[in-house]
Structure formats: C-alpha cells, structure tokens
Amino acid sequence: MRPHPFAQAGALSAAYDAVDWAATPLGAVDDWSPALRSAVDLTLSTRFPVTLLWGPELVLVYNQGYTELIDAKHPRALGSRCEDIFPEAWEVIGPMLRSVLETGVPTWVEDTYLPLQRSTFLEECYFTFSYSPVRGEDGRIEGILDISVETTGYVITRRRLAMLAQLSDALSSAEDDDTVAERAATVLATDPADLPQVEIRLPGEPVAGASPFGPAPAITEGVDLHLDTEGAGRVAWLPLSLGGMLVVRLSEQLEPTGLYLDFLRLIAANLGETLIRLRSLGAERDLSAALQRALLSRPAGSLELDLAVRYVPASDLAQVGGDWYDAFLLPDGSQMLAIGDVAGHDQRAAAAMAQLRNLVRGVAHTLPDATPAAVLSGLDRAIHGLEVEAVATALLVRVDRSSEEGARPLQLTWSNAGHPAPLVLEPDGSVHAVDAQHDVLLGVEPSTPRRDLRCSLAPGASLLLYTDGLVERRDATFDEGVAWLQAAVAGRQDLTAAELSDHVIGQLGQPIADDIALLVVRAPQ
C-alpha cells in the first residue's frame, strides 16, 4: 500500500485536509500522478522553504518552511493558482515560470526585488530562488520546484550600512552647518527606498514656508523619535543636538518599527554629533588663534626699519601650531629677526615653540658676539641640555648699519637651520631668493657646525621671512610654491611692510593646509 502524499505534512496536516483538492486544477488526490505524489512527499520532507507550482495552472503545494515566507497568504495559497496569490509579483515571476515550463531550462536569481502583500501593506521584499522543472515518467514537464530564501533583511541592511558609511565620510570634513545640511541631503537622497522625503532643520533656523512637513510637534525632552501616523503618509521626527530636527517621510513598503527606526536614529545621531563637533571646533579655533598670538608677542624694531608680522592658522586644524616669528634688539643696538617652525601641530609643539622663541632671545643677549650662527649653536646646546623635546627649522637674520662710509644699505648676516630661504624685493620691483644654503635642523645634533652668510639690503628693499605653509601646496612642488610667492610680490616695491604682508596673505586660496608665519622688513629709503 502506497503512503498518503500528505503523510509528512506535520503542522500543515489540517490545512491540507481542509482543501477540496478535487475542486482544484490538480483534481482528487487519489488521481495524482506518481511524479506529483513523489514531488509532494519530497517537499514536505524538507524543512527548507519549498513549494511546487504544478500543472499548466501552476497550482501551489508547499511545506511548513514556505508558510513563513508568505505569511498571511497561507492557508489561502494552498491549492490555489500562483497568479491569483501573487498578482503583485507576477510581472517578475510569471515570465520566469512560463519559460521553465516551455523550455525545461531552470532559472536562478539572487537578491531579486519581489514586492509582496503578505500582511496589511505591500512590502519591500528580496529573495534568492530557483525554478527547476519536474518531469513525469514519460519525460514531460508536469510542474516546477521552487526553492527560496528570503534575503530582505540582508539586502536592506547592506544598503543602509553603505549609506551610513557614506554619510559619515561626507560629514567628517564639514566645517559649517550649511555644509552639513547640504552634504547630508545629497547622501540621504541616494536611499529613496528608506528615505522617500527628508528635511534637515538646522539649529536656530526658521522653518521654510515651503516645507512639506509643517511645524514640528511637541516632543518630550529625552524622546529621540516621534512617529506621526496621522494625515498623508507616516512621518518620523527626530530631534538633533542643539535644537535641530531631522524629518523623514517613511516608506509605505516598510514596517515603521524596529530596525527601520533604529536606522533613522543612527542618521540623526551622526548629524547631531557633527553639529556638536562644529561648535566645539569653532570654539577651539577661536581659542587656538588667540593663544597662538599670545605666544607671539609684539616684535620690537629699530634702525628705522618698517616691520610687519602676520600669523594665519590652518583651516582644518583646531590646534595651536608650531610656527613662530620674533624681532628684538640686541644690546649693541642691532636688530635680530627670527622665524621658525617646530614639527607637529599639538600642545607639545606649541610649548616647544614658546621655549625655543624665548631661548633665542636669552642666548642672543648673553653671547658677546651674537652672530646668527653662534646663537643657533647656543640654542642647539640649550635644547640638548634642557631636554627640550623638539625638532625645528629656524632662520635668524641680524641687521646692522653698513660700515661703508656714505653707503646706506643695511648689512644682513644670517644663519639657516633647514628653513626656507628668505626673499628680497628690490627697489626696482625684481624679486630673488637669498642664498638658499642651510645647515641641519635644530634639535638633531648639538655639535653641528653652523655658518653665517652675508649680503646687503638696499634702501627701499623688502626682506620676507616665512614658514613653509605659505608656499607648500598639495598640487604643486615646493619650488613651484616659491615661484608663486615671488610672482605675488614682484612689482610691489612701493608697498609698506604691512601692505605687502596683507597683499601676500590675500593671495592665499582656501582652505589653508598648514599654519603660516610671515615677517616682512622694509629698509628705509
């Protein structure tokens, strides 16, 4: 005696018994073909989601695992035509099923979008499945075996994680609220399946009159999401830090619970944290610039020199830098000019910068012959002896009146510890770099021998000392940056030291990658 086809139905036994099979296109169970009976037994014997689509009408016969995929469509789907049960997906699966029946060639698709109305609304669903022909004893195709796996959770999670990563990347370099809103809107627009319509309301800004969402509802403090299900569509309101708001019209194909709402919370958290970072960054920049200028006291000049200094902090650094300048008088009345750059962009670099700047003054005032080379050698010994943890470039220039009778040019003596060579703007408007020879950086080897170099500065000529941030560019070589600076000052011989300094700084583009110190001296005419 052959076993009953539904012997393996288990929890589905009652559902199978409730179907009037004789009234279906399959006919009475006793009249089923051996191929159908065998296929049903195989289907009911596995716990993997499997369904049969039998005969030219593609009647559904499935197991317990498949009921979890179709949810509220069970038990109505059992014994019914596939097209009647899945009209919303028929445009996709209908041609595939007909192709298998007609050609006998199996199909296989991965993570395919199949919208299903298996509860009260049309859901966004994804499946990986295959359709394989089932043949009778005579070789004819009697039906199709469908083995399916739902991948909805995987596909949606992958999509959301990719968008969140893109959002974090886009906001990481934002420097103001408007940029945050602009970049976030661009990224969020790439995920219309989750975010059909989005509005980002920045802190302190009035709601635009054309807003499709209207005024925000009253939200209890501490509540991170308010769901509005009244009116047209479902809207989520998520408060942002500092008083902003993220407003999202939700997808009609996703249940507004669980992971969906948590995803919205992650977006709001990212936006809120960015706004807080910008407030903190702005305060730190105000403080950093003030502290930097406090460390760089007002320079002292003599010899009727026209002297100006400028400091420009980097655009993307909320930290005190290591660039410094100084100008002071020596006991014999000569003028000492100094400029340098301590490696690093943090508090230690700033502390080292202040130490080196003060040490330069101290060493220069205690040496009987304060030539620049002697001062730098003394500074190197002090760095080693006092255990100052710093490596720095520096350029010292001593300015004296010429000893030649009747001559008015100033005498320059300088020593260079790995620093960019200064420029001279001549009275005729031409520009050239002073001898670019330099010795090793400070803080490397205290016994390093250092050289003094000399030249004269003509009446009305200007001397420019600067740090590398002025001429270094991501898209150009150092030499190209120096050439740019020479072109920027050429022909500007009639400008005062302050005017020339402002002109140079005004030529800089944005953003500024590194902090800049600039010292300009113009000889009297």
Short mmCIF file of C-alpha atoms in Angstrom, two decimals:
data_model
loop_
_atom_site.label_atom_id
_atom_site.label_comp_id
_atom_site.label_asym_id
_atom_site.label_seq_id
_atom_site.Cartn_x
_atom_site.Cartn_y
_atom_site.Cartn_z
CA MET A 1 0.00 0.00 0.00
CA ARG A 2 1.50 3.31 -1.05
CA PRO A 3 1.79 6.09 1.59
CA HIS A 4 -0.55 9.05 1.57
CA PRO A 5 1.01 12.13 -0.13
CA PHE A 6 0.38 14.26 2.97
CA ALA A 7 1.93 11.85 5.44
CA GLN A 8 4.84 14.24 6.04
CA ALA A 9 2.63 17.36 6.33
CA GLY A 10 3.07 17.64 10.12
CA ALA A 11 1.75 21.02 11.32
CA LEU A 12 0.20 21.58 7.88
CA SER A 13 -1.96 18.43 8.03
CA ALA A 14 -5.10 20.35 8.98
CA ALA A 15 -4.54 22.87 6.19
CA TYR A 16 -4.05 20.12 3.62
CA ASP A 17 -7.17 18.28 4.84
CA ALA A 18 -9.22 21.49 4.59
CA VAL A 19 -8.54 21.89 0.86
CA ASP A 20 -11.10 20.42 -1.53
CA TRP A 21 -8.45 19.11 -3.89
CA ALA A 22 -11.00 17.66 -6.28
CA ALA A 23 -12.21 21.21 -6.94
CA THR A 24 -8.71 22.41 -7.80
CA PRO A 25 -6.99 22.05 -11.18
CA LEU A 26 -4.97 19.18 -9.63
CA GLY A 27 -8.06 17.01 -9.10
CA ALA A 28 -8.65 14.39 -6.43
CA VAL A 29 -5.56 13.27 -4.55
CA ASP A 30 -6.13 9.60 -5.48
CA ASP A 31 -5.81 10.60 -9.15
CA TRP A 32 -2.47 12.41 -8.77
CA SER A 33 0.37 11.24 -10.97
CA PRO A 34 3.33 9.39 -9.48
CA ALA A 35 5.53 12.42 -10.27
CA LEU A 36 3.24 14.75 -8.31
CA ARG A 37 2.93 12.37 -5.35
CA SER A 38 6.67 11.91 -5.24
CA ALA A 39 7.33 15.67 -5.51
CA VAL A 40 4.83 16.44 -2.71
CA ASP A 41 6.47 13.84 -0.47
CA LEU A 42 9.90 15.39 -1.17
CA THR A 43 8.60 18.91 -0.50
CA LEU A 44 7.00 18.01 2.82
CA SER A 45 10.07 16.07 3.94
CA THR A 46 12.42 19.09 3.99
CA ARG A 47 12.42 21.98 6.42
CA PHE A 48 13.88 24.33 3.80
CA PRO A 49 11.25 26.66 2.20
CA VAL A 50 9.99 24.75 -0.84
CA THR A 51 6.87 25.00 -3.00
CA LEU A 52 5.60 23.13 -6.03
CA LEU A 53 3.90 25.00 -8.86
CA TRP A 54 2.03 22.21 -10.63
CA GLY A 55 0.41 21.83 -13.98
CA PRO A 56 -0.30 24.48 -16.59
CA GLU A 57 -2.22 26.48 -13.93
CA LEU A 58 0.86 26.45 -11.63
CA VAL A 59 -1.06 25.38 -8.52
CA LEU A 60 0.76 25.90 -5.21
CA VAL A 61 1.64 22.95 -2.94
CA TYR A 62 4.19 23.85 -0.25
CA ASN A 63 5.74 22.91 3.09
CA GLN A 64 5.86 24.50 6.55
CA GLY A 65 9.03 26.50 5.79
CA TYR A 66 7.32 28.22 2.87
CA THR A 67 4.44 29.45 5.04
CA GLU A 68 6.91 31.72 6.85
CA LEU A 69 7.74 33.43 3.54
CA ILE A 70 4.16 34.10 2.50
CA ASP A 71 2.74 34.84 5.96
CA ALA A 72 -0.94 35.91 5.69
CA LYS A 73 -1.28 34.40 2.20
CA HIS A 74 -1.41 30.99 3.92
CA PRO A 75 -3.61 28.92 4.02
CA ARG A 76 -5.48 30.55 1.13
CA ALA A 77 -2.49 29.90 -1.16
CA LEU A 78 -2.57 26.11 -0.68
CA GLY A 79 -4.13 24.53 -3.78
CA SER A 80 -4.58 27.93 -5.50
CA ARG A 81 -3.17 29.26 -8.77
CA CYS A 82 0.13 31.12 -8.33
CA GLU A 83 -1.05 34.09 -10.38
CA ASP A 84 -4.08 34.51 -8.12
CA ILE A 85 -1.94 34.51 -4.96
CA PHE A 86 0.97 36.65 -6.17
CA PRO A 87 -0.51 39.22 -8.58
CA GLU A 88 1.83 41.91 -7.20
CA ALA A 89 4.90 39.84 -8.19
CA TRP A 90 3.53 38.23 -11.33
CA GLU A 91 5.19 40.70 -13.66
CA VAL A 92 8.55 39.30 -12.49
CA ILE A 93 7.89 35.64 -11.75
CA GLY A 94 5.25 34.92 -14.43
CA PRO A 95 7.65 35.04 -17.43
CA MET A 96 10.25 33.04 -15.50
CA LEU A 97 7.79 30.26 -14.68
CA ARG A 98 6.44 30.10 -18.23
CA SER A 99 9.97 29.89 -19.56
CA VAL A 100 10.74 26.85 -17.39
CA LEU A 101 7.52 25.12 -18.45
CA GLU A 102 8.19 25.74 -22.14
CA THR A 103 11.96 25.18 -22.34
CA GLY A 104 12.77 22.94 -19.40
CA VAL A 105 15.74 25.19 -18.57
CA PRO A 106 15.95 26.00 -14.84
CA THR A 107 16.33 29.58 -13.62
CA TRP A 108 18.18 31.07 -10.66
CA VAL A 109 18.18 34.66 -9.34
CA GLU A 110 19.86 36.32 -6.37
CA ASP A 111 18.53 39.09 -4.11
CA THR A 112 15.73 39.89 -6.54
CA TYR A 113 13.18 42.53 -5.59
CA LEU A 114 9.71 41.00 -5.26
CA PRO A 115 7.09 43.23 -3.62
CA LEU A 116 4.68 41.09 -1.61
CA GLN A 117 1.45 41.94 0.12
CA ARG A 118 1.62 39.29 2.80
CA SER A 119 0.06 41.39 5.57
CA THR A 120 -1.80 44.71 5.54
CA PHE A 121 0.54 46.55 3.13
CA LEU A 122 2.75 45.94 0.11
CA GLU A 123 6.20 45.07 1.45
CA GLU A 124 9.65 45.67 0.01
CA CYS A 125 10.98 42.09 -0.22
CA TYR A 126 14.03 40.37 -1.72
CA PHE A 127 14.57 36.69 -2.48
CA THR A 128 17.15 34.32 -3.85
CA PHE A 129 15.36 31.42 -5.55
CA SER A 130 15.47 28.85 -8.31
CA TYR A 131 12.78 27.32 -10.55
CA SER A 132 13.51 23.76 -11.70
CA PRO A 133 11.34 21.57 -13.96
CA VAL A 134 9.80 18.37 -12.56
CA ARG A 135 9.23 15.68 -15.20
CA GLY A 136 6.80 12.76 -15.27
CA GLU A 137 7.59 9.15 -16.20
CA ASP A 138 7.17 10.00 -19.88
CA GLY A 139 9.66 12.86 -19.67
CA ARG A 140 7.09 15.63 -20.00
CA ILE A 141 7.31 18.62 -17.64
CA GLU A 142 4.46 18.35 -15.14
CA GLY A 143 5.42 21.12 -12.71
CA ILE A 144 8.10 23.34 -11.21
CA LEU A 145 10.07 23.03 -7.97
CA ASP A 146 10.71 26.39 -6.27
CA ILE A 147 13.42 26.56 -3.59
CA SER A 148 13.53 30.01 -1.98
CA VAL A 149 15.44 32.02 0.60
CA GLU A 150 14.28 35.44 1.71
CA THR A 151 17.17 37.94 1.75
CA THR A 152 15.18 41.08 2.57
CA GLY A 153 16.98 41.72 5.85
CA TYR A 154 20.40 41.22 4.30
CA VAL A 155 19.75 43.47 1.28
CA ILE A 156 18.22 46.30 3.30
CA THR A 157 20.89 46.15 6.00
CA ARG A 158 23.65 46.22 3.38
CA ARG A 159 22.03 49.23 1.72
CA ARG A 160 21.68 51.11 4.99
CA LEU A 161 25.22 50.38 6.18
CA ALA A 162 26.62 51.62 2.86
CA MET A 163 24.63 54.83 3.15
CA LEU A 164 25.65 55.39 6.79
CA ALA A 165 29.31 54.92 5.86
CA GLN A 166 28.93 57.40 3.01
CA LEU A 167 27.21 59.87 5.34
CA SER A 168 29.95 59.63 7.97
CA ASP A 169 32.59 60.18 5.32
CA ALA A 170 30.78 63.19 3.85
CA LEU A 171 30.26 64.86 7.23
CA SER A 172 33.74 64.20 8.60
CA SER A 173 35.24 67.18 6.78
CA ALA A 174 32.27 69.56 7.01
CA GLU A 175 33.21 72.90 8.57
CA ASP A 176 29.85 74.67 8.99
CA ASP A 177 26.16 73.90 9.48
CA ASP A 178 25.16 74.72 5.91
CA THR A 179 27.73 72.29 4.55
CA VAL A 180 26.42 69.61 6.92
CA ALA A 181 22.87 70.08 5.66
CA GLU A 182 23.93 70.17 2.00
CA ARG A 183 26.15 67.09 2.16
CA ALA A 184 23.71 65.12 4.28
CA ALA A 185 20.83 65.87 1.92
CA THR A 186 22.92 64.69 -1.04
CA VAL A 187 23.82 61.40 0.66
CA LEU A 188 20.35 60.70 2.05
CA ALA A 189 18.87 61.20 -1.42
CA THR A 190 20.78 58.11 -2.58
CA ASP A 191 18.46 55.89 -0.49
CA PRO A 192 14.91 56.72 -1.59
CA ALA A 193 13.70 53.24 -0.63
CA ASP A 194 14.27 54.04 3.06
CA LEU A 195 14.03 57.82 2.87
CA PRO A 196 11.41 58.92 0.30
CA GLN A 197 11.48 62.51 1.55
CA VAL A 198 13.85 64.17 4.03
CA GLU A 199 14.19 67.60 5.57
CA ILE A 200 17.10 68.72 7.77
CA ARG A 201 16.28 71.65 10.01
CA LEU A 202 19.40 73.30 11.39
CA PRO A 203 19.57 74.70 14.92
CA GLY A 204 18.19 78.20 15.19
CA GLU A 205 16.90 78.41 11.63
CA PRO A 206 13.19 79.17 10.96
CA VAL A 207 11.12 76.59 9.15
CA ALA A 208 10.86 77.40 5.46
CA GLY A 209 7.38 78.33 4.33
CA ALA A 210 7.55 75.72 1.56
CA SER A 211 8.28 72.87 3.97
CA PRO A 212 6.08 69.86 3.15
CA PHE A 213 6.04 68.82 6.81
CA GLY A 214 4.91 71.97 8.59
CA PRO A 215 5.77 72.85 12.19
CA ALA A 216 7.35 70.24 14.42
CA PRO A 217 5.18 68.52 17.00
CA ALA A 218 5.81 68.96 20.72
CA ILE A 219 8.32 66.27 21.67
CA THR A 220 9.02 65.41 25.30
CA GLU A 221 12.61 66.08 26.31
CA GLY A 222 14.67 62.91 26.14
CA VAL A 223 12.49 61.32 23.45
CA ASP A 224 14.65 60.62 20.39
CA LEU A 225 11.88 59.91 17.86
CA HIS A 226 8.27 60.93 17.40
CA LEU A 227 6.20 58.98 14.87
CA ASP A 228 3.28 60.82 13.27
CA THR A 229 0.83 58.43 11.61
CA GLU A 230 -1.95 60.95 11.07
CA GLY A 231 -2.55 62.72 7.79
CA ALA A 232 -0.99 61.76 4.48
CA GLY A 233 1.82 59.28 4.97
CA ARG A 234 3.87 58.39 8.02
CA VAL A 235 6.43 60.93 9.26
CA ALA A 236 9.25 60.48 11.77
CA TRP A 237 10.53 63.50 13.71
CA LEU A 238 13.99 63.08 15.25
CA PRO A 239 15.41 65.89 17.40
CA LEU A 240 19.04 66.76 16.71
CA SER A 241 21.58 68.19 19.13
CA LEU A 242 21.45 71.93 19.76
CA GLY A 243 17.84 72.23 18.63
CA GLY A 244 17.86 70.93 15.07
CA MET A 245 15.45 68.38 13.62
CA LEU A 246 15.58 65.53 11.10
CA VAL A 247 12.21 64.95 9.42
CA VAL A 248 11.64 61.82 7.33
CA ARG A 249 8.60 60.67 5.38
CA LEU A 250 8.70 56.90 5.81
CA SER A 251 8.45 54.27 3.12
CA GLU A 252 4.99 52.79 2.62
CA GLN A 253 6.63 49.40 1.96
CA LEU A 254 8.45 49.10 5.30
CA GLU A 255 7.04 48.48 8.76
CA PRO A 256 7.80 51.59 10.90
CA THR A 257 9.26 49.63 13.78
CA GLY A 258 12.48 48.01 14.99
CA LEU A 259 15.47 48.19 12.69
CA TYR A 260 13.90 50.81 10.42
CA LEU A 261 13.51 53.32 13.24
CA ASP A 262 16.92 52.42 14.67
CA PHE A 263 18.39 53.25 11.26
CA LEU A 264 16.79 56.70 11.41
CA ARG A 265 18.19 57.17 14.91
CA LEU A 266 21.70 56.43 13.62
CA ILE A 267 21.31 59.09 10.92
CA ALA A 268 20.12 61.63 13.48
CA ALA A 269 22.96 60.72 15.84
CA ASN A 270 25.51 61.24 13.09
CA LEU A 271 24.06 64.63 12.22
CA GLY A 272 23.82 65.66 15.86
CA GLU A 273 27.38 64.62 16.67
CA THR A 274 28.64 66.56 13.65
CA LEU A 275 26.83 69.73 14.77
CA ILE A 276 28.33 69.38 18.24
CA ARG A 277 31.78 68.82 16.74
CA LEU A 278 31.45 72.00 14.69
CA ARG A 279 30.52 74.05 17.77
CA SER A 280 33.49 72.61 19.64
CA LEU A 281 35.78 73.08 16.65
CA GLY A 282 34.79 76.71 16.27
CA ALA A 283 35.46 77.42 19.94
CA GLU A 284 38.80 75.63 19.78
CA ARG A 285 39.83 77.62 16.69
CA ASP A 286 38.92 80.93 18.40
CA LEU A 287 40.97 79.80 21.44
CA SER A 288 43.84 78.40 19.35
CA ALA A 289 44.27 81.56 17.33
CA ALA A 290 44.18 83.72 20.47
CA LEU A 291 46.68 81.50 22.26
CA GLN A 292 49.00 81.43 19.25
CA ARG A 293 49.03 85.20 19.03
CA ALA A 294 49.55 85.48 22.78
CA LEU A 295 52.64 83.31 22.45
CA LEU A 296 53.85 85.50 19.56
CA SER A 297 54.38 88.83 21.34
CA ARG A 298 54.68 92.12 19.51
CA PRO A 299 58.07 92.37 17.77
CA ALA A 300 60.45 95.21 18.56
CA GLY A 301 62.21 97.08 15.73
CA SER A 302 64.94 99.66 15.30
CA LEU A 303 67.26 101.16 12.65
CA GLU A 304 64.16 102.93 11.28
CA LEU A 305 63.03 99.62 9.83
CA ASP A 306 59.43 99.25 8.61
CA LEU A 307 58.46 95.90 10.15
CA ALA A 308 55.24 93.81 9.98
CA VAL A 309 54.29 90.30 11.05
CA ARG A 310 51.34 88.05 10.24
CA TYR A 311 50.14 84.68 11.53
CA VAL A 312 47.45 82.60 9.77
CA PRO A 313 46.20 79.34 11.37
CA ALA A 314 45.46 76.30 9.24
CA SER A 315 41.84 75.94 8.12
CA ASP A 316 41.39 72.32 9.17
CA LEU A 317 43.33 72.30 12.42
CA ALA A 318 41.77 73.36 15.73
CA GLN A 319 45.18 73.18 17.39
CA VAL A 320 47.98 75.53 18.29
CA GLY A 321 50.71 75.25 15.67
CA GLY A 322 54.50 75.35 15.90
CA ASP A 323 55.18 78.29 13.56
CA TRP A 324 56.78 81.36 15.19
CA TYR A 325 58.43 84.69 14.47
CA ASP A 326 60.28 87.27 16.52
CA ALA A 327 62.10 90.58 16.20
CA PHE A 328 64.14 92.10 19.02
CA LEU A 329 67.05 94.46 19.70
CA LEU A 330 70.49 93.30 20.76
CA PRO A 331 72.48 95.16 23.40
CA ASP A 332 74.63 96.81 20.72
CA GLY A 333 71.55 98.27 19.00
CA SER A 334 71.45 95.89 16.06
CA GLN A 335 68.21 94.18 15.03
CA MET A 336 67.66 90.42 15.24
CA LEU A 337 64.93 88.80 13.15
CA ALA A 338 63.84 85.20 13.71
CA ILE A 339 61.37 82.80 12.18
CA GLY A 340 60.94 79.06 12.73
CA ASP A 341 58.71 76.04 12.61
CA VAL A 342 58.55 73.32 15.27
CA ALA A 343 57.49 69.91 13.97
CA GLY A 344 53.94 68.95 14.98
CA HIS A 345 50.51 70.52 15.44
CA ASP A 346 49.62 70.00 19.08
CA GLN A 347 50.09 71.45 22.55
CA ARG A 348 53.59 69.98 22.86
CA ALA A 349 54.63 71.67 19.61
CA ALA A 350 53.22 74.98 20.88
CA ALA A 351 55.04 74.62 24.20
CA ALA A 352 58.30 73.80 22.41
CA MET A 353 57.77 76.77 20.09
CA ALA A 354 57.43 79.12 23.07
CA GLN A 355 60.52 77.64 24.70
CA LEU A 356 62.66 77.97 21.57
CA ARG A 357 61.49 81.52 20.95
CA ASN A 358 62.43 82.58 24.47
CA LEU A 359 65.72 80.68 24.36
CA VAL A 360 66.70 82.51 21.17
CA ARG A 361 66.31 85.83 22.98
CA GLY A 362 68.17 84.61 26.02
CA VAL A 363 71.10 83.13 24.08
CA ALA A 364 71.38 86.19 21.82
CA HIS A 365 71.54 88.58 24.79
CA THR A 366 74.18 86.59 26.68
CA LEU A 367 76.67 85.92 23.89
CA PRO A 368 79.40 88.55 23.46
CA ASP A 369 79.30 88.11 19.69
CA ALA A 370 75.68 87.34 18.89
CA THR A 371 76.01 86.28 15.27
CA PRO A 372 73.10 84.21 13.98
CA ALA A 373 75.29 81.07 13.66
CA ALA A 374 76.55 81.47 17.23
CA VAL A 375 73.01 81.96 18.53
CA LEU A 376 71.70 78.86 16.73
CA SER A 377 74.64 76.78 18.02
CA GLY A 378 73.92 78.00 21.55
CA LEU A 379 70.24 77.22 21.03
CA ASP A 380 71.10 73.67 19.91
CA ARG A 381 73.16 73.17 23.09
CA ALA A 382 70.32 74.51 25.21
CA ILE A 383 67.81 72.19 23.54
CA HIS A 384 70.06 69.24 24.37
CA GLY A 385 70.97 70.34 27.90
CA LEU A 386 67.44 71.32 28.94
CA GLU A 387 65.94 68.23 27.28
CA VAL A 388 63.53 70.21 25.15
CA GLU A 389 61.76 67.60 23.02
CA ALA A 390 61.68 69.47 19.74
CA VAL A 391 62.94 69.36 16.19
CA ALA A 392 62.59 72.64 14.35
CA THR A 393 63.66 74.73 11.41
CA ALA A 394 64.81 78.27 12.08
CA LEU A 395 66.24 81.28 10.28
CA LEU A 396 68.00 84.08 12.17
CA VAL A 397 68.91 87.37 10.49
CA ARG A 398 70.95 90.10 12.13
CA VAL A 399 70.51 93.59 10.65
CA ASP A 400 73.32 96.15 11.06
CA ARG A 401 74.08 99.51 9.51
CA SER A 402 76.72 99.26 6.81
CA SER A 403 80.27 100.16 7.88
CA GLU A 404 80.99 101.71 4.48
CA GLU A 405 81.21 105.48 4.55
CA GLY A 406 78.46 107.25 2.68
CA ALA A 407 76.65 103.99 1.99
CA ARG A 408 73.12 103.50 3.16
CA PRO A 409 72.47 99.77 2.51
CA LEU A 410 71.84 97.63 5.58
CA GLN A 411 74.13 94.71 6.29
CA LEU A 412 72.39 91.34 6.71
CA THR A 413 74.01 88.37 8.45
CA TRP A 414 72.02 85.19 8.64
CA SER A 415 72.21 81.51 9.51
CA ASN A 416 69.72 78.91 8.32
CA ALA A 417 68.77 75.70 10.17
CA GLY A 418 66.83 73.88 7.43
CA HIS A 419 64.35 76.73 6.84
CA PRO A 420 63.02 78.12 3.51
CA ALA A 421 65.35 80.80 2.15
CA PRO A 422 64.14 84.42 2.53
CA LEU A 423 63.16 86.57 -0.43
CA VAL A 424 64.28 90.10 -1.26
CA LEU A 425 62.03 92.53 -3.13
CA GLU A 426 64.43 95.04 -4.68
CA PRO A 427 63.62 98.76 -5.17
CA ASP A 428 63.16 98.13 -8.91
CA GLY A 429 60.42 95.53 -8.21
CA SER A 430 62.51 92.45 -9.02
CA VAL A 431 62.47 89.51 -6.61
CA HIS A 432 65.10 86.92 -5.78
CA ALA A 433 65.82 84.36 -3.10
CA VAL A 434 68.75 84.97 -0.76
CA ASP A 435 71.40 82.23 -0.91
CA ALA A 436 69.49 79.02 -0.16
CA GLN A 437 72.35 77.28 1.68
CA HIS A 438 71.23 75.88 5.02
CA ASP A 439 72.51 73.69 7.83
CA VAL A 440 70.70 70.84 9.63
CA LEU A 441 67.57 71.37 11.69
CA LEU A 442 67.66 72.34 15.37
CA GLY A 443 67.35 69.53 17.91
CA VAL A 444 69.18 66.92 15.81
CA GLU A 445 72.86 67.17 16.85
CA PRO A 446 74.10 69.85 19.28
CA SER A 447 77.66 69.78 17.94
CA THR A 448 76.60 70.63 14.39
CA PRO A 449 78.76 73.43 12.92
CA ARG A 450 76.76 76.39 11.61
CA ARG A 451 77.60 79.11 9.10
CA ASP A 452 76.98 82.84 8.87
CA LEU A 453 76.14 84.22 5.42
CA ARG A 454 76.08 87.89 4.47
CA CYS A 455 74.53 90.28 1.98
CA SER A 456 73.21 93.84 1.89
CA LEU A 457 69.66 95.19 1.78
CA ALA A 458 69.29 98.27 -0.44
CA PRO A 459 67.30 101.33 0.66
CA GLY A 460 63.59 100.73 -0.04
CA ALA A 461 64.11 96.98 -0.48
CA SER A 462 61.98 94.49 1.49
CA LEU A 463 63.04 91.21 3.13
CA LEU A 464 60.43 88.44 3.50
CA LEU A 465 60.87 85.64 6.06
CA TYR A 466 58.16 82.96 6.02
CA THR A 467 57.33 79.41 7.08
CA ASP A 468 56.69 76.60 4.60
CA GLY A 469 52.90 76.78 4.97
CA LEU A 470 52.95 79.88 2.78
CA VAL A 471 54.39 78.10 -0.26
CA GLU A 472 53.51 74.43 0.13
CA ARG A 473 50.56 73.15 -1.94
CA ARG A 474 49.11 69.67 -2.34
CA ASP A 475 49.00 70.14 -6.10
CA ALA A 476 52.42 71.78 -6.59
CA THR A 477 56.08 71.29 -5.73
CA PHE A 478 57.87 73.40 -3.16
CA ASP A 479 59.82 75.22 -5.88
CA GLU A 480 56.56 76.00 -7.68
CA GLY A 481 55.21 77.45 -4.42
CA VAL A 482 58.26 79.69 -4.05
CA ALA A 483 57.85 80.82 -7.65
CA TRP A 484 54.22 81.71 -6.86
CA LEU A 485 55.32 83.83 -3.90
CA GLN A 486 57.95 85.62 -6.00
CA ALA A 487 55.33 86.44 -8.63
CA ALA A 488 52.90 87.64 -5.94
CA VAL A 489 55.32 90.27 -4.59
CA ALA A 490 57.08 91.26 -7.81
CA GLY A 491 56.43 94.90 -8.72
CA ARG A 492 55.07 95.70 -5.24
CA GLN A 493 58.17 97.65 -4.15
CA ASP A 494 56.15 100.73 -3.20
CA LEU A 495 54.09 98.93 -0.55
CA THR A 496 54.84 99.31 3.14
CA ALA A 497 55.76 96.20 5.14
CA ALA A 498 52.18 95.93 6.44
CA GLU A 499 50.66 96.45 2.99
CA LEU A 500 52.96 93.87 1.42
CA SER A 501 52.14 91.37 4.20
CA ASP A 502 48.41 91.84 3.69
CA HIS A 503 48.81 91.55 -0.07
CA VAL A 504 50.60 88.19 0.24
CA ILE A 505 48.07 86.77 2.70
CA GLY A 506 45.25 87.99 0.49
CA GLN A 507 46.57 85.89 -2.41
CA LEU A 508 46.11 82.64 -0.47
CA GLY A 509 43.31 80.32 -1.51
CA GLN A 510 41.12 78.28 0.81
CA PRO A 511 41.44 76.03 2.66
CA ILE A 512 44.85 76.71 4.18
CA ALA A 513 46.52 73.35 4.78
CA ASP A 514 49.20 74.47 7.26
CA ASP A 515 49.67 77.41 9.61
CA ILE A 516 51.72 80.34 8.31
CA ALA A 517 54.09 82.83 9.90
CA LEU A 518 55.27 85.82 7.86
CA LEU A 519 57.75 88.58 8.79
CA VAL A 520 58.42 91.47 6.41
CA VAL A 521 61.07 94.15 6.87
CA ARG A 522 61.45 97.19 4.58
CA ALA A 523 64.67 99.18 4.66
CA PRO A 524 64.38 102.97 4.98
CA GLN A 525 64.92 104.95 1.79
#
